[in-house]
Amino acid sequence: MHTHQPKIGLEQLVLLGFFLSGGFALQQYSLLYTDVANAAIFTIFYVLIVPAISYFLFSKKIHWSVWPSVLICIMGGFLLTEINNVTVRTGDSLVLLGAFFWAFHIVYLSKFLKLFNYPIAITMGTCLIGSIIAFIPSLAFENITLGNLLMEKNELIYAGVLSSGIAFLLQAYSQQNLSPAPVAIIFSLEGVFAAIFGWIILNQFLDNLKIFGITLILVAV
């Protein structure tokens, strides 16, 4: 007997594209005002936001083990920040706002995958709509020319193909079998990789406290 597959509406893809575009834009704009490690760490706050959204907005039961893991992630993330500079900079505030966009993206992606279990189509539609949403204000506020884009072609190819297209496709496949809260905890490894590669590639400082913070996040995951 043929089972009807519900169709995902344009409004769902627009919503996912909006969250994706907002998260990317705030994260990248924040890097003008903060460093890579801090940007990744304040993004980690979606680890707390995701289970809160799932519980309070969708009445989803959260396994008890999630909360101590979330707490350990945030402690590890705090150790990865510049502790000596306790002032929350403009860039850090933008990243924290962006964490809400990433959190809603994770939660709604899980929700839509239950209605429309086609991760490739959802990823393609989300990235396409998200890029259109970002492209409109870029025309108004930035000097978009082919020459400027070609100057950063390697970075654009890497960000577009690997950290966007392939990464979000893998995320969609993983969220077929995982609830949002564990996904957010696993994604906190972003802070670990950002701190390590910020040290290797950008020569940003990685002291014993930051190494301990990395260890805490690994334990939480």
mmCIF file of N, CA and C in Angstrom, residues 55-191:
data_model
loop_
_atom_site.group_PDB
_atom_site.id
_atom_site.type_symbol
_atom_site.label_atom_id
_atom_site.label_comp_id
_atom_site.label_asym_id
_atom_site.label_seq_id
_atom_site.Cartn_x
_atom_site.Cartn_y
_atom_site.Cartn_z
ATOM 1 N N TYR A 55 12.334 21.915 25.219
ATOM 2 C CA TYR A 55 11.498 21.646 26.401
ATOM 3 C C TYR A 55 10.351 22.641 26.529
ATOM 4 N N PHE A 56 10.653 23.928 26.422
ATOM 5 C CA PHE A 56 9.642 24.950 26.693
ATOM 6 C C PHE A 56 8.723 25.224 25.509
ATOM 7 N N LEU A 57 9.227 25.119 24.278
ATOM 8 C CA LEU A 57 8.383 25.402 23.118
ATOM 9 C C LEU A 57 7.696 24.170 22.565
ATOM 10 N N PHE A 58 8.360 23.001 22.669
ATOM 11 C CA PHE A 58 7.813 21.797 22.056
ATOM 12 C C PHE A 58 7.529 20.687 23.064
ATOM 13 N N SER A 59 7.687 21.007 24.374
ATOM 14 C CA SER A 59 7.380 20.059 25.463
ATOM 15 C C SER A 59 8.076 18.716 25.260
ATOM 16 N N LYS A 60 9.290 18.762 24.725
ATOM 17 C CA LYS A 60 10.042 17.535 24.476
ATOM 18 C C LYS A 60 10.796 17.133 25.735
ATOM 19 N N LYS A 61 10.685 15.867 26.131
ATOM 20 C CA LYS A 61 11.388 15.398 27.319
ATOM 21 C C LYS A 61 12.896 15.384 27.056
ATOM 22 N N ILE A 62 13.638 15.891 28.024
ATOM 23 C CA ILE A 62 15.093 15.954 27.919
ATOM 24 C C ILE A 62 15.693 14.960 28.903
ATOM 25 N N HIS A 63 16.532 14.051 28.399
ATOM 26 C CA HIS A 63 17.170 13.069 29.275
ATOM 27 C C HIS A 63 18.031 13.788 30.304
ATOM 28 N N TRP A 64 18.042 13.277 31.528
ATOM 29 C CA TRP A 64 18.752 13.946 32.620
ATOM 30 C C TRP A 64 20.235 14.155 32.330
ATOM 31 N N SER A 65 20.839 13.267 31.519
ATOM 32 C CA SER A 65 22.275 13.348 31.262
ATOM 33 C C SER A 65 22.643 14.567 30.410
ATOM 34 N N VAL A 66 21.638 15.156 29.744
ATOM 35 C CA VAL A 66 21.920 16.309 28.886
ATOM 36 C C VAL A 66 22.373 17.514 29.714
ATOM 37 N N TRP A 67 21.704 17.749 30.865
ATOM 38 C CA TRP A 67 21.959 18.971 31.631
ATOM 39 C C TRP A 67 23.363 19.046 32.200
ATOM 40 N N PRO A 68 23.896 17.992 32.858
ATOM 41 C CA PRO A 68 25.298 18.087 33.300
ATOM 42 C C PRO A 68 26.273 18.222 32.142
ATOM 43 N N SER A 69 25.962 17.583 31.003
ATOM 44 C CA SER A 69 26.824 17.727 29.826
ATOM 45 C C SER A 69 26.828 19.168 29.330
ATOM 46 N N VAL A 70 25.642 19.795 29.333
ATOM 47 C CA VAL A 70 25.533 21.192 28.923
ATOM 48 C C VAL A 70 26.356 22.084 29.847
ATOM 49 N N LEU A 71 26.234 21.846 31.154
ATOM 50 C CA LEU A 71 26.976 22.645 32.132
ATOM 51 C C LEU A 71 28.478 22.509 31.932
ATOM 52 N N ILE A 72 28.948 21.280 31.707
ATOM 53 C CA ILE A 72 30.383 21.046 31.502
ATOM 54 C C ILE A 72 30.853 21.710 30.208
ATOM 55 N N CYS A 73 30.021 21.648 29.155
ATOM 56 C CA CYS A 73 30.361 22.317 27.890
ATOM 57 C C CYS A 73 30.558 23.816 28.096
ATOM 58 N N ILE A 74 29.631 24.440 28.827
ATOM 59 C CA ILE A 74 29.708 25.885 29.041
ATOM 60 C C ILE A 74 30.928 26.232 29.890
ATOM 61 N N MET A 75 31.231 25.404 30.908
ATOM 62 C CA MET A 75 32.431 25.625 31.720
ATOM 63 C C MET A 75 33.686 25.530 30.853
ATOM 64 N N GLY A 76 33.727 24.496 30.001
ATOM 65 C CA GLY A 76 34.865 24.352 29.103
ATOM 66 C C GLY A 76 34.965 25.513 28.134
ATOM 67 N N GLY A 77 33.808 25.970 27.629
ATOM 68 C CA GLY A 77 33.792 27.110 26.725
ATOM 69 C C GLY A 77 34.289 28.376 27.386
ATOM 70 N N PHE A 78 33.917 28.579 28.660
ATOM 71 C CA PHE A 78 34.381 29.752 29.400
ATOM 72 C C PHE A 78 35.904 29.748 29.532
ATOM 73 N N LEU A 79 36.472 28.582 29.769
ATOM 74 C CA LEU A 79 37.926 28.479 29.909
ATOM 75 C C LEU A 79 38.635 28.744 28.579
ATOM 76 N N LEU A 80 37.936 28.531 27.469
ATOM 77 C CA LEU A 80 38.527 28.789 26.163
ATOM 78 C C LEU A 80 38.478 30.259 25.754
ATOM 79 N N THR A 81 37.704 31.078 26.493
ATOM 80 C CA THR A 81 37.638 32.507 26.189
ATOM 81 C C THR A 81 38.839 33.214 26.801
ATOM 82 N N GLU A 82 38.946 34.506 26.505
ATOM 83 C CA GLU A 82 40.004 35.314 27.113
ATOM 84 C C GLU A 82 39.534 35.719 28.509
ATOM 85 N N ILE A 83 39.836 34.896 29.519
ATOM 86 C CA ILE A 83 39.330 35.107 30.874
ATOM 87 C C ILE A 83 39.827 36.424 31.449
ATOM 88 N N ASN A 84 41.037 36.826 31.095
ATOM 89 C CA ASN A 84 41.579 38.080 31.618
ATOM 90 C C ASN A 84 40.812 39.298 31.114
ATOM 91 N N ASN A 85 40.118 39.123 29.998
ATOM 92 C CA ASN A 85 39.307 40.207 29.452
ATOM 93 C C ASN A 85 37.845 39.851 29.665
ATOM 94 N N VAL A 86 37.327 40.234 30.850
ATOM 95 C CA VAL A 86 35.981 39.802 31.224
ATOM 96 C C VAL A 86 34.900 40.634 30.537
ATOM 97 N N THR A 87 35.292 41.724 29.873
ATOM 98 C CA THR A 87 34.324 42.565 29.174
ATOM 99 C C THR A 87 33.780 41.823 27.965
ATOM 100 N N VAL A 88 32.465 41.807 27.849
ATOM 101 C CA VAL A 88 31.845 41.200 26.665
ATOM 102 C C VAL A 88 31.927 42.219 25.538
ATOM 103 N N ARG A 89 32.705 41.877 24.516
ATOM 104 C CA ARG A 89 32.916 42.804 23.414
ATOM 105 C C ARG A 89 31.733 42.768 22.446
ATOM 106 N N THR A 90 31.704 43.750 21.568
ATOM 107 C CA THR A 90 30.612 43.820 20.584
ATOM 108 C C THR A 90 30.515 42.536 19.779
ATOM 109 N N GLY A 91 31.662 42.021 19.351
ATOM 110 C CA GLY A 91 31.666 40.789 18.564
ATOM 111 C C GLY A 91 31.111 39.611 19.334
ATOM 112 N N ASP A 92 31.439 39.529 20.639
ATOM 113 C CA ASP A 92 30.934 38.431 21.459
ATOM 114 C C ASP A 92 29.413 38.498 21.588
ATOM 115 N N SER A 93 28.885 39.719 21.710
ATOM 116 C CA SER A 93 27.434 39.894 21.804
ATOM 117 C C SER A 93 26.743 39.449 20.519
ATOM 118 N N LEU A 94 27.349 39.760 19.378
ATOM 119 C CA LEU A 94 26.781 39.343 18.094
ATOM 120 C C LEU A 94 26.789 37.823 17.972
ATOM 121 N N VAL A 95 27.890 37.193 18.423
ATOM 122 C CA VAL A 95 27.966 35.733 18.363
ATOM 123 C C VAL A 95 26.900 35.110 19.247
ATOM 124 N N LEU A 96 26.703 35.685 20.439
ATOM 125 C CA LEU A 96 25.699 35.153 21.361
ATOM 126 C C LEU A 96 24.301 35.258 20.750
ATOM 127 N N LEU A 97 24.022 36.358 20.076
ATOM 128 C CA LEU A 97 22.744 36.500 19.375
ATOM 129 C C LEU A 97 22.645 35.459 18.265
ATOM 130 N N GLY A 98 23.751 35.244 17.559
ATOM 131 C CA GLY A 98 23.765 34.239 16.491
ATOM 132 C C GLY A 98 23.529 32.836 17.010
ATOM 133 N N ALA A 99 23.917 32.579 18.272
ATOM 134 C CA ALA A 99 23.705 31.253 18.855
ATOM 135 C C ALA A 99 22.232 30.878 18.873
ATOM 136 N N PHE A 100 21.358 31.883 19.031
ATOM 137 C CA PHE A 100 19.922 31.612 18.997
ATOM 138 C C PHE A 100 19.497 31.155 17.597
ATOM 139 N N PHE A 101 20.068 31.760 16.566
ATOM 140 C CA PHE A 101 19.759 31.345 15.196
ATOM 141 C C PHE A 101 20.205 29.901 14.956
ATOM 142 N N TRP A 102 21.434 29.551 15.397
ATOM 143 C CA TRP A 102 21.917 28.181 15.225
ATOM 144 C C TRP A 102 21.062 27.202 16.012
ATOM 145 N N ALA A 103 20.635 27.610 17.219
ATOM 146 C CA ALA A 103 19.812 26.727 18.056
ATOM 147 C C ALA A 103 18.477 26.434 17.376
ATOM 148 N N PHE A 104 17.810 27.483 16.869
ATOM 149 C CA PHE A 104 16.531 27.271 16.186
ATOM 150 C C PHE A 104 16.719 26.472 14.903
ATOM 151 N N HIS A 105 17.868 26.639 14.234
ATOM 152 C CA HIS A 105 18.143 25.847 13.035
ATOM 153 C C HIS A 105 18.213 24.362 13.371
ATOM 154 N N ILE A 106 18.900 24.014 14.458
ATOM 155 C CA ILE A 106 19.013 22.616 14.866
ATOM 156 C C ILE A 106 17.641 22.040 15.224
ATOM 157 N N VAL A 107 16.867 22.794 16.010
ATOM 158 C CA VAL A 107 15.567 22.300 16.483
ATOM 159 C C VAL A 107 14.597 22.123 15.322
ATOM 160 N N TYR A 108 14.504 23.120 14.441
ATOM 161 C CA TYR A 108 13.537 23.050 13.349
ATOM 162 C C TYR A 108 13.975 22.072 12.265
ATOM 163 N N LEU A 109 15.279 21.873 12.102
ATOM 164 C CA LEU A 109 15.725 20.862 11.148
ATOM 165 C C LEU A 109 15.255 19.482 11.582
ATOM 166 N N SER A 110 15.375 19.172 12.872
ATOM 167 C CA SER A 110 14.878 17.891 13.383
ATOM 168 C C SER A 110 13.373 17.771 13.175
ATOM 169 N N LYS A 111 12.680 18.857 13.439
ATOM 170 C CA LYS A 111 11.214 18.874 13.298
ATOM 171 C C LYS A 111 10.799 18.614 11.844
ATOM 172 N N PHE A 112 11.469 19.280 10.890
ATOM 173 C CA PHE A 112 11.087 19.144 9.489
ATOM 174 C C PHE A 112 11.509 17.803 8.907
ATOM 175 N N LEU A 113 12.627 17.238 9.408
ATOM 176 C CA LEU A 113 13.051 15.920 8.928
ATOM 177 C C LEU A 113 12.031 14.839 9.261
ATOM 178 N N LYS A 114 11.283 15.039 10.350
ATOM 179 C CA LYS A 114 10.236 14.074 10.700
ATOM 180 C C LYS A 114 9.056 14.165 9.727
ATOM 181 N N LEU A 115 8.849 15.346 9.141
ATOM 182 C CA LEU A 115 7.760 15.533 8.185
ATOM 183 C C LEU A 115 8.189 15.183 6.758
ATOM 184 N N PHE A 116 9.447 15.441 6.465
ATOM 185 C CA PHE A 116 9.936 15.340 5.087
ATOM 186 C C PHE A 116 11.351 14.798 5.156
ATOM 187 N N ASN A 117 11.489 13.481 5.110
ATOM 188 C CA ASN A 117 12.776 12.839 5.373
ATOM 189 C C ASN A 117 13.629 12.761 4.091
ATOM 190 N N TYR A 118 13.937 13.928 3.551
ATOM 191 C CA TYR A 118 14.820 14.026 2.390
ATOM 192 C C TYR A 118 15.930 15.021 2.720
ATOM 193 N N PRO A 119 16.963 14.570 3.407
ATOM 194 C CA PRO A 119 17.993 15.498 3.896
ATOM 195 C C PRO A 119 18.719 16.252 2.789
ATOM 196 N N ILE A 120 18.932 15.617 1.614
ATOM 197 C CA ILE A 120 19.643 16.307 0.533
ATOM 198 C C ILE A 120 18.810 17.479 0.024
ATOM 199 N N ALA A 121 17.528 17.249 -0.196
ATOM 200 C CA ALA A 121 16.643 18.308 -0.693
ATOM 201 C C ALA A 121 16.519 19.442 0.323
ATOM 202 N N ILE A 122 16.397 19.096 1.588
ATOM 203 C CA ILE A 122 16.274 20.117 2.630
ATOM 204 C C ILE A 122 17.557 20.941 2.713
ATOM 205 N N THR A 123 18.710 20.274 2.667
ATOM 206 C CA THR A 123 19.985 20.987 2.737
ATOM 207 C C THR A 123 20.155 21.914 1.544
ATOM 208 N N MET A 124 19.861 21.408 0.343
ATOM 209 C CA MET A 124 20.003 22.210 -0.867
ATOM 210 C C MET A 124 19.083 23.433 -0.817
ATOM 211 N N GLY A 125 17.824 23.212 -0.465
ATOM 212 C CA GLY A 125 16.867 24.314 -0.399
ATOM 213 C C GLY A 125 17.227 25.332 0.665
ATOM 214 N N THR A 126 17.676 24.844 1.832
ATOM 215 C CA THR A 126 18.041 25.742 2.925
ATOM 216 C C THR A 126 19.225 26.618 2.554
ATOM 217 N N CYS A 127 20.275 26.005 1.984
ATOM 218 C CA CYS A 127 21.466 26.767 1.592
ATOM 219 C C CYS A 127 21.147 27.771 0.491
ATOM 220 N N LEU A 128 20.310 27.363 -0.472
ATOM 221 C CA LEU A 128 19.947 28.261 -1.565
ATOM 222 C C LEU A 128 19.173 29.469 -1.046
ATOM 223 N N ILE A 129 18.154 29.215 -0.234
ATOM 224 C CA ILE A 129 17.334 30.312 0.287
ATOM 225 C C ILE A 129 18.142 31.183 1.252
ATOM 226 N N GLY A 130 18.978 30.538 2.065
ATOM 227 C CA GLY A 130 19.818 31.297 2.981
ATOM 228 C C GLY A 130 20.766 32.224 2.243
ATOM 229 N N SER A 131 21.324 31.753 1.116
ATOM 230 C CA SER A 131 22.241 32.590 0.342
ATOM 231 C C SER A 131 21.506 33.760 -0.301
ATOM 232 N N ILE A 132 20.279 33.539 -0.738
ATOM 233 C CA ILE A 132 19.480 34.623 -1.325
ATOM 234 C C ILE A 132 19.172 35.680 -0.266
ATOM 235 N N ILE A 133 18.805 35.223 0.937
ATOM 236 C CA ILE A 133 18.496 36.158 2.037
ATOM 237 C C ILE A 133 19.717 37.014 2.366
ATOM 238 N N ALA A 134 20.905 36.404 2.366
ATOM 239 C CA ALA A 134 22.131 37.149 2.679
ATOM 240 C C ALA A 134 22.548 38.053 1.516
ATOM 241 N N PHE A 135 22.251 37.631 0.291
ATOM 242 C CA PHE A 135 22.699 38.365 -0.899
ATOM 243 C C PHE A 135 22.008 39.721 -1.010
ATOM 244 N N ILE A 136 20.758 39.800 -0.611
ATOM 245 C CA ILE A 136 19.993 41.050 -0.768
ATOM 246 C C ILE A 136 20.613 42.209 0.026
ATOM 247 N N PRO A 137 20.861 42.062 1.341
ATOM 248 C CA PRO A 137 21.498 43.188 2.052
ATOM 249 C C PRO A 137 22.952 43.417 1.639
ATOM 250 N N SER A 138 23.628 42.358 1.154
ATOM 251 C CA SER A 138 25.027 42.542 0.740
ATOM 252 C C SER A 138 25.126 43.513 -0.433
ATOM 253 N N LEU A 139 24.133 43.518 -1.316
ATOM 254 C CA LEU A 139 24.132 44.444 -2.444
ATOM 255 C C LEU A 139 24.024 45.888 -1.976
ATOM 256 N N ALA A 140 23.303 46.079 -0.855
ATOM 257 C CA ALA A 140 23.084 47.434 -0.357
ATOM 258 C C ALA A 140 24.259 47.959 0.457
ATOM 259 N N PHE A 141 24.940 47.066 1.185
ATOM 260 C CA PHE A 141 25.938 47.529 2.155
ATOM 261 C C PHE A 141 27.378 47.170 1.786
ATOM 262 N N GLU A 142 27.593 46.332 0.784
ATOM 263 C CA GLU A 142 28.942 45.896 0.468
ATOM 264 C C GLU A 142 29.233 46.065 -1.020
ATOM 265 N N ASN A 143 30.506 46.164 -1.352
ATOM 266 C CA ASN A 143 30.936 46.328 -2.739
ATOM 267 C C ASN A 143 31.154 44.946 -3.356
ATOM 268 N N ILE A 144 30.104 44.365 -3.887
ATOM 269 C CA ILE A 144 30.160 43.020 -4.454
ATOM 270 C C ILE A 144 30.557 43.109 -5.926
ATOM 271 N N THR A 145 31.772 42.679 -6.222
ATOM 272 C CA THR A 145 32.234 42.619 -7.613
ATOM 273 C C THR A 145 32.906 41.274 -7.840
ATOM 274 N N LEU A 146 32.989 40.884 -9.094
ATOM 275 C CA LEU A 146 33.633 39.610 -9.422
ATOM 276 C C LEU A 146 35.103 39.632 -9.005
ATOM 277 N N GLY A 147 35.754 40.771 -9.188
ATOM 278 C CA GLY A 147 37.161 40.888 -8.811
ATOM 279 C C GLY A 147 37.373 40.672 -7.318
ATOM 280 N N ASN A 148 36.489 41.265 -6.489
ATOM 281 C CA ASN A 148 36.602 41.088 -5.036
ATOM 282 C C ASN A 148 36.365 39.641 -4.632
ATOM 283 N N LEU A 149 35.404 39.009 -5.287
ATOM 284 C CA LEU A 149 35.108 37.610 -4.962
ATOM 285 C C LEU A 149 36.264 36.698 -5.350
ATOM 286 N N LEU A 150 36.893 36.974 -6.512
ATOM 287 C CA LEU A 150 37.999 36.133 -6.964
ATOM 288 C C LEU A 150 39.221 36.266 -6.057
ATOM 289 N N MET A 151 39.357 37.399 -5.383
ATOM 290 C CA MET A 151 40.474 37.576 -4.451
ATOM 291 C C MET A 151 40.387 36.601 -3.282
ATOM 292 N N GLU A 152 39.161 36.195 -2.951
ATOM 293 C CA GLU A 152 38.945 35.282 -1.826
ATOM 294 C C GLU A 152 38.381 33.949 -2.295
ATOM 295 N N LYS A 153 38.715 33.570 -3.528
ATOM 296 C CA LYS A 153 38.059 32.396 -4.115
ATOM 297 C C LYS A 153 38.329 31.117 -3.328
ATOM 298 N N ASN A 154 39.543 30.927 -2.837
ATOM 299 C CA ASN A 154 39.853 29.708 -2.092
ATOM 300 C C ASN A 154 39.051 29.616 -0.809
ATOM 301 N N GLU A 155 38.961 30.736 -0.086
ATOM 302 C CA GLU A 155 38.187 30.764 1.161
ATOM 303 C C GLU A 155 36.697 30.548 0.883
ATOM 304 N N LEU A 156 36.207 31.155 -0.210
ATOM 305 C CA LEU A 156 34.793 31.011 -0.553
ATOM 306 C C LEU A 156 34.461 29.568 -0.940
ATOM 307 N N ILE A 157 35.354 28.946 -1.699
ATOM 308 C CA ILE A 157 35.134 27.552 -2.099
ATOM 309 C C ILE A 157 35.131 26.651 -0.869
ATOM 310 N N TYR A 158 36.097 26.868 0.025
ATOM 311 C CA TYR A 158 36.155 26.048 1.247
ATOM 312 C C TYR A 158 34.880 26.237 2.072
ATOM 313 N N ALA A 159 34.514 27.505 2.328
ATOM 314 C CA ALA A 159 33.333 27.775 3.165
ATOM 315 C C ALA A 159 32.051 27.287 2.496
ATOM 316 N N GLY A 160 31.960 27.459 1.177
ATOM 317 C CA GLY A 160 30.744 27.071 0.478
ATOM 318 C C GLY A 160 30.575 25.574 0.337
ATOM 319 N N VAL A 161 31.675 24.889 -0.002
ATOM 320 C CA VAL A 161 31.589 23.450 -0.277
ATOM 321 C C VAL A 161 31.690 22.619 1.002
ATOM 322 N N LEU A 162 32.707 22.887 1.804
ATOM 323 C CA LEU A 162 32.971 22.025 2.968
ATOM 324 C C LEU A 162 32.198 22.453 4.204
ATOM 325 N N SER A 163 32.465 23.668 4.710
ATOM 326 C CA SER A 163 31.864 24.060 5.987
ATOM 327 C C SER A 163 30.390 24.428 5.860
ATOM 328 N N SER A 164 29.894 24.558 4.636
ATOM 329 C CA SER A 164 28.455 24.810 4.452
ATOM 330 C C SER A 164 27.769 23.594 3.840
ATOM 331 N N GLY A 165 27.993 23.368 2.548
ATOM 332 C CA GLY A 165 27.254 22.314 1.850
ATOM 333 C C GLY A 165 27.413 20.939 2.461
ATOM 334 N N ILE A 166 28.648 20.429 2.529
ATOM 335 C CA ILE A 166 28.870 19.070 3.037
ATOM 336 C C ILE A 166 28.561 18.985 4.529
ATOM 337 N N ALA A 167 28.983 20.006 5.300
ATOM 338 C CA ALA A 167 28.768 19.976 6.748
ATOM 339 C C ALA A 167 27.276 19.945 7.086
ATOM 340 N N PHE A 168 26.477 20.778 6.410
ATOM 341 C CA PHE A 168 25.041 20.806 6.717
ATOM 342 C C PHE A 168 24.329 19.567 6.182
ATOM 343 N N LEU A 169 24.852 18.984 5.105
ATOM 344 C CA LEU A 169 24.279 17.730 4.630
ATOM 345 C C LEU A 169 24.519 16.614 5.652
ATOM 346 N N LEU A 170 25.735 16.544 6.185
ATOM 347 C CA LEU A 170 26.038 15.554 7.228
ATOM 348 C C LEU A 170 25.194 15.805 8.479
ATOM 349 N N GLN A 171 24.987 17.089 8.796
ATOM 350 C CA GLN A 171 24.139 17.417 9.939
ATOM 351 C C GLN A 171 22.723 16.901 9.725
ATOM 352 N N ALA A 172 22.187 17.119 8.527
ATOM 353 C CA ALA A 172 20.818 16.668 8.241
ATOM 354 C C ALA A 172 20.707 15.148 8.348
ATOM 355 N N TYR A 173 21.699 14.434 7.823
ATOM 356 C CA TYR A 173 21.678 12.975 7.925
ATOM 357 C C TYR A 173 21.763 12.527 9.382
ATOM 358 N N SER A 174 22.617 13.202 10.170
ATOM 359 C CA SER A 174 22.771 12.799 11.579
ATOM 360 C C SER A 174 21.506 13.059 12.375
ATOM 361 N N GLN A 175 20.794 14.142 12.031
ATOM 362 C CA GLN A 175 19.599 14.488 12.813
ATOM 363 C C GLN A 175 18.394 13.618 12.464
ATOM 364 N N GLN A 176 18.565 12.710 11.497
ATOM 365 C CA GLN A 176 17.515 11.726 11.254
ATOM 366 C C GLN A 176 17.381 10.777 12.444
ATOM 367 N N ASN A 177 18.493 10.541 13.140
ATOM 368 C CA ASN A 177 18.517 9.530 14.202
ATOM 369 C C ASN A 177 18.872 10.093 15.574
ATOM 370 N N LEU A 178 19.035 11.404 15.677
ATOM 371 C CA LEU A 178 19.380 12.019 16.956
ATOM 372 C C LEU A 178 18.392 13.130 17.285
ATOM 373 N N SER A 179 18.110 13.305 18.570
ATOM 374 C CA SER A 179 17.275 14.430 18.990
ATOM 375 C C SER A 179 18.150 15.675 19.072
ATOM 376 N N PRO A 180 17.547 16.889 19.074
ATOM 377 C CA PRO A 180 18.333 18.126 18.984
ATOM 378 C C PRO A 180 19.351 18.330 20.102
ATOM 379 N N ALA A 181 19.015 17.988 21.353
ATOM 380 C CA ALA A 181 19.923 18.286 22.468
ATOM 381 C C ALA A 181 21.282 17.582 22.338
ATOM 382 N N PRO A 182 21.312 16.260 22.083
ATOM 383 C CA PRO A 182 22.623 15.619 21.871
ATOM 384 C C PRO A 182 23.382 16.179 20.669
ATOM 385 N N VAL A 183 22.656 16.567 19.625
ATOM 386 C CA VAL A 183 23.302 17.167 18.449
ATOM 387 C C VAL A 183 24.038 18.440 18.850
ATOM 388 N N ALA A 184 23.370 19.280 19.652
ATOM 389 C CA ALA A 184 23.986 20.536 20.088
ATOM 390 C C ALA A 184 25.233 20.281 20.924
ATOM 391 N N ILE A 185 25.183 19.263 21.786
ATOM 392 C CA ILE A 185 26.346 18.942 22.619
ATOM 393 C C ILE A 185 27.517 18.489 21.747
ATOM 394 N N ILE A 186 27.235 17.644 20.758
ATOM 395 C CA ILE A 186 28.296 17.191 19.851
ATOM 396 C C ILE A 186 28.861 18.368 19.056
ATOM 397 N N PHE A 187 27.989 19.290 18.644
ATOM 398 C CA PHE A 187 28.439 20.441 17.871
ATOM 399 C C PHE A 187 29.311 21.387 18.700
ATOM 400 N N SER A 188 29.297 21.242 20.031
ATOM 401 C CA SER A 188 30.155 22.093 20.858
ATOM 402 C C SER A 188 31.624 21.842 20.564
ATOM 403 N N LEU A 189 31.922 20.736 19.885
ATOM 404 C CA LEU A 189 33.304 20.467 19.457
ATOM 405 C C LEU A 189 33.812 21.541 18.492
ATOM 406 N N GLU A 190 32.887 22.332 17.944
ATOM 407 C CA GLU A 190 33.296 23.456 17.092
ATOM 408 C C GLU A 190 34.261 24.367 17.844
ATOM 409 N N GLY A 191 33.950 24.614 19.124
ATOM 410 C CA GLY A 191 34.823 25.460 19.932
ATOM 411 C C GLY A 191 36.202 24.857 20.117
#
